[in-house]
PDB file of C-alpha atoms in Angstrom:
ATOM      1  CA  UNK A   1     -57.241 -52.804  59.768  1.00  0.00           C
ATOM      2  CA  UNK A   2     -54.235 -52.008  57.582  1.00  0.00           C
ATOM      3  CA  UNK A   3     -51.978 -51.741  60.637  1.00  0.00           C
ATOM      4  CA  UNK A   4     -53.148 -55.103  61.955  1.00  0.00           C
ATOM      5  CA  UNK A   5     -52.439 -56.622  58.527  1.00  0.00           C
ATOM      6  CA  UNK A   6     -48.937 -55.125  58.648  1.00  0.00           C
ATOM      7  CA  UNK A   7     -48.352 -56.611  62.101  1.00  0.00           C
ATOM      8  CA  UNK A   8     -49.385 -60.040  60.854  1.00  0.00           C
ATOM      9  CA  UNK A   9     -47.263 -59.686  57.728  1.00  0.00           C
ATOM     10  CA  UNK A  10     -44.255 -58.757  59.875  1.00  0.00           C
ATOM     11  CA  UNK A  11     -44.818 -61.726  62.205  1.00  0.00           C
ATOM     12  CA  UNK A  12     -45.383 -64.190  59.348  1.00  0.00           C
ATOM     13  CA  UNK A  13     -42.702 -63.040  56.890  1.00  0.00           C
ATOM     14  CA  UNK A  14     -39.963 -61.416  58.959  1.00  0.00           C
ATOM     15  CA  UNK A  15     -40.240 -63.323  62.232  1.00  0.00           C
ATOM     16  CA  UNK A  16     -41.394 -66.610  60.722  1.00  0.00           C
ATOM     17  CA  UNK A  17     -44.184 -67.142  63.237  1.00  0.00           C
ATOM     18  CA  UNK A  18     -47.946 -67.382  63.255  1.00  0.00           C
ATOM     19  CA  UNK A  19     -49.662 -65.263  65.930  1.00  0.00           C
ATOM     20  CA  UNK A  20     -52.200 -68.001  66.638  1.00  0.00           C
ATOM     21  CA  UNK A  21     -54.755 -65.873  68.532  1.00  0.00           C
ATOM     22  CA  UNK A  22     -55.713 -62.958  66.278  1.00  0.00           C
ATOM     23  CA  UNK A  23     -58.484 -60.850  67.825  1.00  0.00           C
ATOM     24  CA  UNK A  24     -59.117 -57.166  68.422  1.00  0.00           C
ATOM     25  CA  UNK A  25     -57.779 -57.058  71.963  1.00  0.00           C
ATOM     26  CA  UNK A  26     -54.449 -58.577  70.891  1.00  0.00           C
ATOM     27  CA  UNK A  27     -53.360 -55.480  68.941  1.00  0.00           C
ATOM     28  CA  UNK A  28     -52.545 -52.224  70.719  1.00  0.00           C
ATOM     29  CA  UNK A  29     -51.665 -48.728  69.524  1.00  0.00           C
ATOM     30  CA  UNK A  30     -48.036 -47.729  70.073  1.00  0.00           C
ATOM     31  CA  UNK A  31     -48.053 -44.067  70.964  1.00  0.00           C
ATOM     32  CA  UNK A  32     -49.781 -41.157  69.259  1.00  0.00           C
ATOM     33  CA  UNK A  33     -49.753 -42.466  65.668  1.00  0.00           C
ATOM     34  CA  UNK A  34     -51.794 -45.313  64.304  1.00  0.00           C
ATOM     35  CA  UNK A  35     -48.961 -47.837  64.547  1.00  0.00           C
ATOM     36  CA  UNK A  36     -50.091 -51.055  66.196  1.00  0.00           C
ATOM     37  CA  UNK A  37     -48.230 -53.873  67.887  1.00  0.00           C
ATOM     38  CA  UNK A  38     -49.284 -57.477  68.332  1.00  0.00           C
ATOM     39  CA  UNK A  39     -49.488 -58.719  71.923  1.00  0.00           C
ATOM     40  CA  UNK A  40     -50.389 -62.018  73.598  1.00  0.00           C
ATOM     41  CA  UNK A  41     -48.022 -64.189  71.583  1.00  0.00           C
ATOM     42  CA  UNK A  42     -48.176 -67.173  73.928  1.00  0.00           C
ATOM     43  CA  UNK A  43     -50.019 -69.206  71.268  1.00  0.00           C
ATOM     44  CA  UNK A  44     -47.610 -68.291  68.475  1.00  0.00           C
ATOM     45  CA  UNK A  45     -45.842 -71.026  66.536  1.00  0.00           C
ATOM     46  CA  UNK A  46     -42.897 -71.278  64.156  1.00  0.00           C
ATOM     47  CA  UNK A  47     -43.773 -71.577  60.476  1.00  0.00           C
ATOM     48  CA  UNK A  48     -40.430 -73.055  59.407  1.00  0.00           C
ATOM     49  CA  UNK A  49     -40.410 -75.518  62.309  1.00  0.00           C
ATOM     50  CA  UNK A  50     -43.908 -76.690  61.353  1.00  0.00           C
ATOM     51  CA  UNK A  51     -44.981 -76.292  64.971  1.00  0.00           C
ATOM     52  CA  UNK A  52     -48.573 -76.932  65.879  1.00  0.00           C
ATOM     53  CA  UNK A  53     -51.021 -74.325  67.062  1.00  0.00           C
ATOM     54  CA  UNK A  54     -53.162 -74.823  70.112  1.00  0.00           C
ATOM     55  CA  UNK A  55     -50.934 -74.712  73.179  1.00  0.00           C
ATOM     56  CA  UNK A  56     -53.610 -72.641  74.872  1.00  0.00           C
ATOM     57  CA  UNK A  57     -57.307 -72.084  74.426  1.00  0.00           C
ATOM     58  CA  UNK A  58     -57.881 -69.640  71.574  1.00  0.00           C
ATOM     59  CA  UNK A  59     -60.731 -67.225  70.916  1.00  0.00           C
ATOM     60  CA  UNK A  60     -63.680 -69.070  69.401  1.00  0.00           C
ATOM     61  CA  UNK A  61     -65.017 -66.184  67.325  1.00  0.00           C
ATOM     62  CA  UNK A  62     -61.981 -66.019  65.055  1.00  0.00           C
ATOM     63  CA  UNK A  63     -60.831 -69.632  64.668  1.00  0.00           C
ATOM     64  CA  UNK A  64     -60.265 -71.283  61.296  1.00  0.00           C
ATOM     65  CA  UNK A  65     -62.656 -74.220  60.798  1.00  0.00           C
ATOM     66  CA  UNK A  66     -59.997 -76.915  61.300  1.00  0.00           C
ATOM     67  CA  UNK A  67     -59.024 -75.467  64.691  1.00  0.00           C
ATOM     68  CA  UNK A  68     -62.657 -74.854  65.666  1.00  0.00           C
ATOM     69  CA  UNK A  69     -63.382 -78.577  65.276  1.00  0.00           C
ATOM     70  CA  UNK A  70     -60.431 -79.463  67.480  1.00  0.00           C
ATOM     71  CA  UNK A  71     -61.318 -76.839  70.115  1.00  0.00           C
ATOM     72  CA  UNK A  72     -64.943 -78.010  70.246  1.00  0.00           C
ATOM     73  CA  UNK A  73     -63.897 -81.617  70.769  1.00  0.00           C
ATOM     74  CA  UNK A  74     -61.317 -80.723  73.382  1.00  0.00           C
ATOM     75  CA  UNK A  75     -63.784 -78.507  75.266  1.00  0.00           C
ATOM     76  CA  UNK A  76     -66.405 -81.270  75.305  1.00  0.00           C
ATOM     77  CA  UNK A  77     -63.706 -83.678  76.471  1.00  0.00           C
ATOM     78  CA  UNK A  78     -62.764 -81.373  79.341  1.00  0.00           C
ATOM     79  CA  UNK A  79     -66.385 -81.369  80.528  1.00  0.00           C
ATOM     80  CA  UNK A  80     -66.130 -85.086  81.125  1.00  0.00           C
ATOM     81  CA  UNK A  81     -68.084 -86.346  78.128  1.00  0.00           C
ATOM     82  CA  UNK A  82     -65.494 -89.041  77.375  1.00  0.00           C
ATOM     83  CA  UNK A  83     -64.985 -91.801  79.953  1.00  0.00           C
ATOM     84  CA  UNK A  84     -61.573 -92.139  81.600  1.00  0.00           C
ATOM     85  CA  UNK A  85     -60.739 -95.623  80.305  1.00  0.00           C
ATOM     86  CA  UNK A  86     -58.398 -96.952  77.623  1.00  0.00           C
ATOM     87  CA  UNK A  87     -59.507 -98.201  74.222  1.00  0.00           C
ATOM     88  CA  UNK A  88     -57.798-101.544  74.842  1.00  0.00           C
ATOM     89  CA  UNK A  89     -59.643-102.023  78.156  1.00  0.00           C
ATOM     90  CA  UNK A  90     -62.969-101.297  76.482  1.00  0.00           C
ATOM     91  CA  UNK A  91     -62.247-103.735  73.651  1.00  0.00           C
ATOM     92  CA  UNK A  92     -61.389-106.426  76.214  1.00  0.00           C
ATOM     93  CA  UNK A  93     -64.624-105.758  78.093  1.00  0.00           C
ATOM     94  CA  UNK A  94     -66.606-105.920  74.849  1.00  0.00           C
ATOM     95  CA  UNK A  95     -65.026-109.306  73.988  1.00  0.00           C
ATOM     96  CA  UNK A  96     -65.925-110.607  77.461  1.00  0.00           C
ATOM     97  CA  UNK A  97     -69.491-109.364  77.071  1.00  0.00           C
ATOM     98  CA  UNK A  98     -69.691-111.047  73.659  1.00  0.00           C
ATOM     99  CA  UNK A  99     -68.553-114.313  75.210  1.00  0.00           C
ATOM    100  CA  UNK A 100     -71.286-113.955  77.863  1.00  0.00           C
ATOM    101  CA  UNK A 101     -73.868-112.881  75.231  1.00  0.00           C
ATOM    102  CA  UNK A 102     -74.603-109.739  77.298  1.00  0.00           C
ATOM    103  CA  UNK A 103     -76.141-107.509  74.597  1.00  0.00           C
ATOM    104  CA  UNK A 104     -77.007-104.515  76.809  1.00  0.00           C
ATOM    105  CA  UNK A 105     -73.421-104.394  78.126  1.00  0.00           C
ATOM    106  CA  UNK A 106     -72.044-104.630  74.573  1.00  0.00           C
ATOM    107  CA  UNK A 107     -74.185-101.640  73.528  1.00  0.00           C
ATOM    108  CA  UNK A 108     -73.122 -99.599  76.582  1.00  0.00           C
ATOM    109  CA  UNK A 109     -69.428-100.406  76.107  1.00  0.00           C
ATOM    110  CA  UNK A 110     -69.618 -99.717  72.355  1.00  0.00           C
ATOM    111  CA  UNK A 111     -70.962 -96.221  73.063  1.00  0.00           C
ATOM    112  CA  UNK A 112     -68.156 -95.635  75.549  1.00  0.00           C
ATOM    113  CA  UNK A 113     -65.616 -96.876  72.998  1.00  0.00           C
ATOM    114  CA  UNK A 114     -66.961 -94.422  70.424  1.00  0.00           C
ATOM    115  CA  UNK A 115     -66.585 -91.523  72.890  1.00  0.00           C
ATOM    116  CA  UNK A 116     -63.030 -92.511  73.827  1.00  0.00           C
ATOM    117  CA  UNK A 117     -62.018 -92.923  70.178  1.00  0.00           C
ATOM    118  CA  UNK A 118     -63.508 -89.508  69.343  1.00  0.00           C
ATOM    119  CA  UNK A 119     -61.583 -87.970  72.235  1.00  0.00           C
ATOM    120  CA  UNK A 120     -58.367 -89.632  71.109  1.00  0.00           C
ATOM    121  CA  UNK A 121     -58.968 -88.424  67.545  1.00  0.00           C
ATOM    122  CA  UNK A 122     -59.410 -84.849  68.809  1.00  0.00           C
ATOM    123  CA  UNK A 123     -56.065 -85.016  70.598  1.00  0.00           C
ATOM    124  CA  UNK A 124     -54.399 -86.286  67.432  1.00  0.00           C
ATOM    125  CA  UNK A 125     -56.044 -83.607  65.287  1.00  0.00           C
ATOM    126  CA  UNK A 126     -54.673 -80.897  67.572  1.00  0.00           C
ATOM    127  CA  UNK A 127     -51.207 -81.969  66.477  1.00  0.00           C
ATOM    128  CA  UNK A 128     -52.286 -81.686  62.842  1.00  0.00           C
ATOM    129  CA  UNK A 129     -53.073 -77.943  62.866  1.00  0.00           C
ATOM    130  CA  UNK A 130     -49.670 -76.802  61.686  1.00  0.00           C
ATOM    131  CA  UNK A 131     -48.507 -73.184  61.800  1.00  0.00           C
ATOM    132  CA  UNK A 132     -49.116 -71.402  58.512  1.00  0.00           C
ATOM    133  CA  UNK A 133     -49.776 -67.779  57.540  1.00  0.00           C
ATOM    134  CA  UNK A 134     -53.148 -69.077  56.277  1.00  0.00           C
ATOM    135  CA  UNK A 135     -54.166 -69.574  59.910  1.00  0.00           C
ATOM    136  CA  UNK A 136     -53.583 -65.901  60.769  1.00  0.00           C
ATOM    137  CA  UNK A 137     -55.201 -64.749  57.522  1.00  0.00           C
ATOM    138  CA  UNK A 138     -58.403 -66.637  58.304  1.00  0.00           C
ATOM    139  CA  UNK A 139     -58.465 -65.100  61.778  1.00  0.00           C
ATOM    140  CA  UNK A 140     -57.759 -61.660  60.293  1.00  0.00           C
ATOM    141  CA  UNK A 141     -60.697 -62.090  57.904  1.00  0.00           C
ATOM    142  CA  UNK A 142     -62.943 -62.982  60.844  1.00  0.00           C
ATOM    143  CA  UNK A 143     -61.617 -59.909  62.662  1.00  0.00           C
ATOM    144  CA  UNK A 144     -62.398 -57.710  59.629  1.00  0.00           C
ATOM    145  CA  UNK A 145     -65.917 -59.131  59.570  1.00  0.00           C
ATOM    146  CA  UNK A 146     -66.288 -58.214  63.250  1.00  0.00           C
ATOM    147  CA  UNK A 147     -64.853 -54.735  62.673  1.00  0.00           C
ATOM    148  CA  UNK A 148     -67.261 -53.983  59.805  1.00  0.00           C
ATOM    149  CA  UNK A 149     -70.450 -55.586  61.142  1.00  0.00           C
ATOM    150  CA  UNK A 150     -70.016 -55.505  64.912  1.00  0.00           C
ATOM    151  CA  UNK A 151     -70.907 -59.220  64.937  1.00  0.00           C
ATOM    152  CA  UNK A 152     -68.711 -62.265  65.315  1.00  0.00           C
ATOM    153  CA  UNK A 153     -68.513 -64.660  62.398  1.00  0.00           C
ATOM    154  CA  UNK A 154     -69.195 -67.545  64.802  1.00  0.00           C
ATOM    155  CA  UNK A 155     -70.781 -67.866  68.214  1.00  0.00           C
ATOM    156  CA  UNK A 156     -68.337 -66.702  70.852  1.00  0.00           C
ATOM    157  CA  UNK A 157     -67.909 -68.109  74.312  1.00  0.00           C
ATOM    158  CA  UNK A 158     -68.160 -64.771  76.148  1.00  0.00           C
ATOM    159  CA  UNK A 159     -66.573 -66.250  79.276  1.00  0.00           C
ATOM    160  CA  UNK A 160     -63.293 -66.629  77.381  1.00  0.00           C
ATOM    161  CA  UNK A 161     -63.025 -62.868  76.978  1.00  0.00           C
ATOM    162  CA  UNK A 162     -62.722 -62.372  80.736  1.00  0.00           C
ATOM    163  CA  UNK A 163     -60.537 -65.332  81.678  1.00  0.00           C
ATOM    164  CA  UNK A 164     -56.930 -64.744  82.597  1.00  0.00           C
ATOM    165  CA  UNK A 165     -54.562 -66.005  79.918  1.00  0.00           C
TER     166      UNK A 165
END
C-alpha cells in the first residue's frame, strides 16, 4: 500500500497529473524489490491544466462519488434510456400538444423531455469533474478498503474487469 501511495504522490506532485483509474491491477511490481509502477495512464489528466477526468470508462468499485454519478448516468444513457431527440424539438411538440389540448401526448413528451435533460446534464457534469489529487486519494482509499477487507466499497460491474481498455 505504501508503494502505491508513493506512485500516486509522484504522479500528483512531480508529474502534475492525476492517474484517474486507481485500482489494484493498475500497479505492477518492478523487479525483485517491492517497488511498484503505475500503469494504464490513458485516463490521466493534468492538474495544472484543470483537465477533466473521464475520457474512458473507469472502474466502478473505486470511483469518487461525483464521478460515480456521472458514470451511472452515462452508462444508462448508452443503454438507450434517453430518446434521441433535441430539447428544442420536444418543447415545440409540447407547445403543439398544448394548443391541441392533447393531455396524454403532453405527459408522454414531458417524460421524454425529462430524460433528455437528465442525459444532457450528465454530459455537462462529466466536464465538471476536474483533475485533482483528491480524486486519486479517494480511489486509493477505496483500494485500501479492498486490500484490507477483500470487498469493494461499492458494487462493481465485473464485466469491466475483463474488457479490453
